[in-house]
Amino acid sequence: MRMKIGFLLICLLVLTITRDCTCERCDDWGEDTRKLTQAYDGEPVRIRCPLFEGYLKHNYSAAHSAGLTLMWYWTGKGKDLEEPINIRLPDNRISKDKDILWFRPSLLNDTGNYTCMLRNTTFCLKIAFPLEVLKKDSKSCVSNDKVAKVFYFPLDETSILHCPDTEDYYPTGVTPTVNWYRRCELVDGFVDRDPDGLNLKFLNMLQRYEGNYTCIVSYEENGREYNLTRTMYVKAIASRFYAKAPEMRTPSDKQTFEFQAGGELHIPCDVYFSYVDNSFIEIGWTINGKNEGDFTDPRIQVNESVILDKISPSLYAAPGRCALMDAPARAVLQPPEALYRALGRLQHEGGRRS
């Protein structure tokens, strides 16, 4: 009898070790700090598992149908131990919904790294990402530590600022109360700015309207009132209707650069753009028909300026070209006796930048 019991205990031990070893084999993709979520103390927040946002080809439903289970863990701020998340707290403050973890509301001590793990008996994959719960500054409607997304509105045009990431928080059929603030001052009777629910309409954007704008959305759920605070920074940009070709300011045909033989010459390439909107900008030099990556002469150094070191006759007639899109400029070195000069001549080739 004792032998049978001992044999059973050994079998159970082997099964336990095998199961634990299988659990420990998990592909850990580390911490994705790009997925930082910030929330205010006492306000609801949701965090979504990043595995289904760029790491895996399949969504949560497909993974769940394939028999995979999504599990959540967290490591509190200043702690090293990763713990399972308790989703059985009183009043369901923390709950799961597919690949989303909900906090209704979030609290300061919820700050930490959260790990979502997708697994079955033979497969395991996990990734961590941070949640930061902030307290609003004293006598303020926001915290200066919370990152505000920048929105660019063209001058003299009509634009709409939308209160983001709020629609899925309150129950269907509920119309929330929305208040708009500029630098924490209630937008009421402001010139050219008209609040309309989740939208703030800028009827005619002016430079002085730049700054932080905050929307606070209030709603009730299960007999409790919640607030959602979102802050955006509005920045004015030149209207595309007044866009002009880039202007080359240096070098130009009105500038002469002087230097001694054997000395060093520094020629800046200074360009003014009247209008830039999601456009790629590249400023560079070519010398003797060669681009920057092909320069072999150690006396030539280039960033957005060109530096010619220990100038000798071999560089006298080397044409240097500072170019950007449609507005190139050229600097040609010419040797008058012992004193050498560089003359930059502006050449416009092309029209307005599209």
Coordinates of C-alpha atoms in Angstrom, one line a residue:
M1 CA 0.0 0.0 0.0
R2 CA 2.8 2.4 0.9
M3 CA 4.5 1.6 -2.4
K4 CA 1.3 2.5 -4.3
I5 CA 1.0 5.8 -2.4
G6 CA 4.7 6.6 -3.0
F7 CA 4.3 5.8 -6.7
L8 CA 1.2 8.1 -7.0
L9 CA 3.1 10.9 -5.2
I10 CA 6.0 10.5 -7.7
C11 CA 3.6 10.6 -10.6
L12 CA 2.0 13.8 -9.3
L13 CA 5.3 15.4 -8.7
V14 CA 6.5 14.6 -12.3
L15 CA 3.2 15.9 -13.7
T16 CA 3.6 19.1 -11.7
I17 CA 7.2 19.7 -12.7
T18 CA 6.3 19.0 -16.4
R19 CA 3.3 21.5 -16.2
D20 CA 5.5 24.1 -14.5
C21 CA 8.3 23.8 -17.0
T22 CA 5.8 24.2 -19.8
C23 CA 4.4 27.4 -18.1
E24 CA 7.9 28.8 -17.7
R25 CA 8.7 28.6 -21.5
C26 CA 7.2 32.0 -22.5
D27 CA 8.4 34.4 -25.2
D28 CA 8.9 37.7 -23.3
W29 CA 8.8 40.8 -25.6
G30 CA 9.9 43.1 -22.8
E31 CA 8.3 46.5 -22.1
D32 CA 6.8 48.7 -24.8
T33 CA 7.2 52.2 -23.4
R34 CA 5.6 53.6 -26.5
K35 CA 2.3 52.3 -25.2
L36 CA 2.3 54.5 -22.1
T37 CA -1.2 55.3 -20.9
Q38 CA -1.7 58.3 -18.6
A39 CA -4.9 58.9 -16.6
Y40 CA -6.1 61.1 -13.8
D41 CA -6.7 59.8 -10.2
G42 CA -10.4 59.1 -9.8
E43 CA -11.2 58.9 -13.5
P44 CA -11.9 55.8 -15.6
V45 CA -9.3 54.5 -17.9
R46 CA -8.9 51.5 -20.2
I47 CA -5.7 49.8 -21.4
R48 CA -5.6 47.5 -24.4
C49 CA -3.2 44.6 -24.8
P50 CA -0.5 45.7 -27.4
L51 CA -0.1 42.1 -28.6
F52 CA -3.0 42.6 -31.0
E53 CA -1.8 46.0 -32.2
G54 CA 1.2 45.3 -34.4
Y55 CA 2.8 42.3 -32.7
L56 CA 0.5 39.6 -33.9
K57 CA -1.3 39.1 -37.3
H58 CA -4.5 38.0 -35.6
N59 CA -7.0 39.9 -33.4
Y60 CA -8.3 38.8 -30.0
S61 CA -11.3 37.0 -31.4
A62 CA -9.2 34.8 -33.7
A63 CA -6.7 34.0 -30.9
H64 CA -9.6 33.2 -28.5
S65 CA -11.2 30.9 -31.1
A66 CA -7.8 29.1 -31.5
G67 CA -7.9 28.2 -27.8
L68 CA -5.6 30.9 -26.5
T69 CA -6.3 32.6 -23.1
L70 CA -5.3 36.2 -22.3
M71 CA -4.1 36.7 -18.8
W72 CA -3.2 40.0 -17.0
Y73 CA -0.4 40.7 -14.4
W74 CA 1.1 43.9 -13.0
T75 CA 4.2 45.2 -11.2
G76 CA 3.5 48.1 -8.9
K77 CA 5.6 51.2 -9.0
G78 CA 8.9 50.7 -7.2
K79 CA 8.3 46.9 -6.9
D80 CA 9.9 43.9 -8.6
L81 CA 7.3 41.2 -8.0
E82 CA 4.8 40.6 -10.8
E83 CA 1.4 39.7 -9.5
P84 CA -1.9 38.5 -11.0
I85 CA -4.5 41.3 -11.3
N86 CA -7.4 40.9 -8.9
I87 CA -10.5 41.5 -11.0
R88 CA -12.8 40.5 -8.1
L89 CA -12.5 43.7 -6.2
P90 CA -15.6 45.2 -4.5
D91 CA -17.9 47.0 -7.0
N92 CA -15.9 45.6 -9.9
R93 CA -13.4 48.5 -10.0
I94 CA -11.1 46.5 -12.3
S95 CA -12.6 44.3 -15.0
K96 CA -11.7 42.5 -18.2
D97 CA -13.4 42.8 -21.6
K98 CA -11.7 40.8 -24.3
D99 CA -8.3 42.4 -24.8
I100 CA -9.1 45.5 -22.6
L101 CA -8.6 46.0 -18.9
W102 CA -10.9 48.6 -17.4
F103 CA -10.4 50.7 -14.3
R104 CA -13.6 52.4 -13.0
P105 CA -12.0 54.5 -11.6
S106 CA -8.2 54.4 -11.7
L107 CA -6.3 55.3 -8.5
L108 CA -2.8 56.6 -7.9
N109 CA -1.6 53.2 -6.6
D110 CA -2.6 51.6 -10.0
T111 CA 0.6 53.1 -11.5
G112 CA 3.0 50.5 -12.7
N113 CA 3.8 48.1 -15.5
Y114 CA 1.0 45.9 -16.8
T115 CA 1.7 42.6 -18.6
C116 CA -0.7 40.8 -20.9
M117 CA 0.1 37.1 -21.5
L118 CA -1.4 35.1 -24.4
R119 CA -1.1 31.3 -23.8
N120 CA -2.3 27.8 -24.0
T121 CA -0.6 24.5 -22.9
T122 CA 2.1 24.8 -25.6
F123 CA 2.3 28.4 -26.5
C124 CA 3.0 31.6 -24.5
L125 CA 3.7 35.2 -25.4
K126 CA 3.8 38.2 -23.2
I127 CA 4.5 42.0 -23.3
A128 CA 4.5 44.7 -20.6
F129 CA 3.6 48.4 -20.9
P130 CA 3.2 51.2 -18.4
L131 CA 0.2 52.9 -16.9
E132 CA 0.7 56.2 -15.0
V133 CA -2.1 57.6 -12.8
L134 CA -1.6 61.3 -12.1
K135 CA -3.0 63.8 -9.7
K136 CA -4.1 67.2 -11.0
D137 CA -2.0 70.2 -10.1
S138 CA -3.2 72.3 -7.2
K139 CA -5.9 74.8 -8.3
S140 CA -5.7 73.5 -11.8
C141 CA -7.9 71.3 -14.1
V142 CA -4.9 69.4 -15.4
S143 CA -1.4 68.1 -14.5
N144 CA 1.6 69.5 -16.3
D145 CA 3.1 66.0 -16.3
K146 CA 0.4 64.8 -18.7
V147 CA 1.4 64.8 -22.3
A148 CA -0.8 67.0 -24.5
K149 CA -1.2 66.0 -28.2
V150 CA -0.5 68.9 -30.6
F151 CA -3.0 69.9 -33.2
Y152 CA -2.1 72.2 -36.1
F153 CA -4.7 74.7 -37.3
P154 CA -4.1 76.9 -40.3
L155 CA -4.4 80.7 -39.8
D156 CA -7.6 82.4 -41.0
E157 CA -9.3 79.1 -41.5
T158 CA -12.1 77.2 -39.8
S159 CA -11.0 74.1 -37.8
I160 CA -12.7 71.7 -35.3
L161 CA -11.0 70.4 -32.2
H162 CA -12.6 67.1 -31.1
C163 CA -12.5 65.7 -27.5
P164 CA -10.6 62.4 -28.1
D165 CA -11.0 58.9 -26.6
T166 CA -14.3 59.3 -24.8
E167 CA -17.1 57.8 -26.8
D168 CA -16.7 54.2 -25.7
Y169 CA -16.6 55.1 -22.0
Y170 CA -20.2 56.0 -21.2
P171 CA -23.2 53.7 -21.8
T172 CA -24.9 53.7 -25.2
G173 CA -27.8 56.2 -25.2
V174 CA -26.2 58.4 -22.6
T175 CA -25.5 62.0 -23.6
P176 CA -22.6 63.3 -21.4
T177 CA -22.1 66.8 -20.2
V178 CA -19.1 68.4 -21.9
N179 CA -17.3 71.6 -20.7
W180 CA -14.4 73.2 -22.6
Y181 CA -11.5 75.1 -21.0
R182 CA -8.6 77.2 -22.3
R183 CA -5.8 77.2 -19.8
C184 CA -8.4 76.0 -17.3
E185 CA -10.7 78.9 -17.9
L186 CA -14.2 77.9 -19.1
V187 CA -14.7 78.7 -22.8
D188 CA -17.9 80.7 -22.6
G189 CA -18.5 83.6 -24.9
F190 CA -15.0 83.4 -26.4
V191 CA -14.4 85.1 -29.7
D192 CA -14.3 82.8 -32.8
R193 CA -14.5 79.6 -30.6
D194 CA -17.8 77.9 -30.3
P195 CA -18.3 74.8 -28.0
D196 CA -20.6 72.2 -29.4
G197 CA -20.6 69.0 -27.3
L198 CA -17.5 67.0 -28.0
N199 CA -16.3 69.5 -30.6
L200 CA -14.8 73.0 -30.2
K201 CA -15.2 74.9 -33.4
F202 CA -12.5 77.6 -34.3
L203 CA -14.4 79.9 -36.7
N204 CA -11.3 81.8 -37.7
M205 CA -8.0 80.7 -36.3
L206 CA -5.7 83.4 -35.1
Q207 CA -2.2 83.3 -33.6
R208 CA -3.4 84.4 -30.2
Y209 CA -5.7 81.4 -29.9
E210 CA -2.8 79.0 -29.5
G211 CA -2.5 77.1 -26.2
N212 CA -3.8 74.3 -24.2
Y213 CA -7.5 73.4 -24.5
T214 CA -9.1 70.9 -22.1
C215 CA -12.4 69.1 -22.4
I216 CA -14.0 67.5 -19.3
V217 CA -16.7 64.9 -20.1
S218 CA -19.1 64.0 -17.2
Y219 CA -21.5 61.1 -17.2
E220 CA -23.3 58.7 -14.9
E221 CA -23.0 54.9 -14.8
N222 CA -24.5 52.5 -12.2
G223 CA -25.4 55.4 -10.0
R224 CA -22.0 56.9 -9.9
E225 CA -20.7 60.1 -11.7
Y226 CA -17.4 59.9 -13.6
N227 CA -15.3 62.6 -15.3
L228 CA -12.9 62.2 -18.3
T229 CA -10.3 64.9 -18.8
R230 CA -8.5 65.4 -22.1
T231 CA -6.0 68.1 -22.9
M232 CA -4.8 69.1 -26.4
Y233 CA -2.4 71.9 -27.5
V234 CA -3.5 74.0 -30.4
K235 CA -0.8 75.5 -32.6
A236 CA -1.3 77.9 -35.5
I237 CA 0.4 77.3 -38.8
A238 CA 0.5 79.3 -42.0
S239 CA -2.4 78.7 -44.3
R240 CA -1.8 76.5 -47.3
F241 CA -3.5 79.2 -49.4
Y242 CA -0.6 81.6 -48.8
A243 CA 2.2 79.0 -49.2
K244 CA 5.3 80.2 -51.1
A245 CA 8.3 78.5 -52.4
P246 CA 11.1 78.0 -49.8
E247 CA 13.5 81.0 -49.5
M248 CA 17.2 80.5 -49.5
R249 CA 18.6 83.1 -47.1
T250 CA 22.2 81.9 -46.9
P251 CA 24.2 81.6 -49.1
S252 CA 22.9 84.4 -51.4
D253 CA 24.1 86.6 -54.1
K254 CA 24.6 89.5 -51.6
Q255 CA 27.0 87.6 -49.4
T256 CA 30.8 87.2 -49.6
F257 CA 32.7 84.9 -47.3
E258 CA 36.4 85.7 -46.8
F259 CA 39.1 83.5 -45.4
Q260 CA 42.9 83.1 -45.4
A261 CA 44.8 80.5 -47.4
G262 CA 45.2 77.3 -45.4
G263 CA 42.4 78.4 -43.0
E264 CA 38.9 77.1 -42.5
L265 CA 35.7 78.3 -44.1
H266 CA 32.2 77.8 -42.7
I267 CA 29.3 78.3 -45.1
P268 CA 25.8 77.9 -43.5
C269 CA 22.8 76.8 -45.5
D270 CA 19.9 78.8 -44.0
V271 CA 16.4 78.2 -45.4
Y272 CA 13.0 79.7 -44.6
F273 CA 9.8 77.7 -45.1
S274 CA 6.6 79.7 -45.2
Y275 CA 4.4 76.6 -44.8
V276 CA 5.2 73.1 -43.7
D277 CA 2.5 70.5 -43.1
N278 CA 3.4 66.9 -42.8
S279 CA 6.1 67.4 -45.4
F280 CA 9.6 65.8 -45.6
I281 CA 12.4 68.4 -45.4
E282 CA 15.9 67.7 -46.5
I283 CA 18.7 70.3 -46.7
G284 CA 22.0 69.1 -48.1
W285 CA 25.1 70.0 -50.1
T286 CA 26.7 68.7 -53.3
I287 CA 30.3 69.6 -54.2
N288 CA 31.8 69.0 -57.6
G289 CA 28.6 67.0 -58.5
K290 CA 29.1 64.7 -55.5
N291 CA 26.4 64.3 -52.8
E292 CA 27.3 64.4 -49.1
G293 CA 27.6 60.6 -48.8
D294 CA 30.2 60.5 -51.6
F295 CA 32.6 63.1 -50.2
T296 CA 36.1 61.6 -49.8
D297 CA 38.1 64.7 -49.1
P298 CA 38.7 64.8 -45.3
R299 CA 38.9 68.6 -45.4
I300 CA 35.1 68.8 -46.2
Q301 CA 32.7 68.4 -43.3
V302 CA 28.9 68.7 -43.8
N303 CA 25.8 68.9 -41.7
E304 CA 23.4 71.7 -42.6
S305 CA 26.5 73.8 -43.2
V306 CA 29.7 73.0 -45.2
I307 CA 33.1 73.4 -43.5
L308 CA 36.2 73.5 -45.7
D309 CA 39.4 73.0 -43.7
K310 CA 42.9 73.9 -44.8
I311 CA 41.7 75.4 -48.1
S312 CA 44.1 74.9 -51.0
P313 CA 44.1 75.6 -54.8
S314 CA 42.4 72.2 -55.3
L315 CA 39.3 73.6 -53.6
Y316 CA 39.3 77.1 -55.3
A317 CA 37.0 76.2 -58.1
A318 CA 35.0 73.4 -56.5
P319 CA 31.4 74.4 -56.9
G320 CA 29.4 73.8 -53.7
R321 CA 25.6 73.6 -53.9
C322 CA 23.2 73.9 -51.0
A323 CA 19.9 72.4 -52.2
L324 CA 16.4 71.9 -50.9
M325 CA 13.5 70.8 -53.0
D326 CA 12.9 73.6 -55.5
A327 CA 15.3 76.3 -54.2
P328 CA 19.0 75.5 -54.6
A329 CA 21.9 77.9 -54.0
R330 CA 25.5 77.7 -55.2
A331 CA 28.7 78.8 -53.6
V332 CA 31.9 78.9 -55.8
L333 CA 35.4 79.5 -54.4
Q334 CA 37.5 82.0 -56.2
P335 CA 41.2 82.9 -55.3
P336 CA 42.1 86.6 -55.5
E337 CA 45.9 86.6 -54.7
A338 CA 46.5 85.7 -51.0
L339 CA 43.0 86.3 -49.9
Y340 CA 40.3 83.9 -51.0
R341 CA 36.6 84.6 -51.2
A342 CA 33.5 82.4 -51.4
L343 CA 30.5 83.9 -53.2
G344 CA 27.1 82.4 -52.8
R345 CA 24.7 83.0 -55.7
L346 CA 21.0 82.3 -55.1
Q347 CA 19.4 80.4 -58.0
H348 CA 15.7 79.6 -58.0
E349 CA 14.9 76.5 -60.1
G350 CA 11.3 75.5 -59.9
G351 CA 8.2 77.0 -58.4
R352 CA 6.0 76.5 -55.4
R353 CA 6.6 73.5 -53.3
S354 CA 3.7 71.1 -53.4

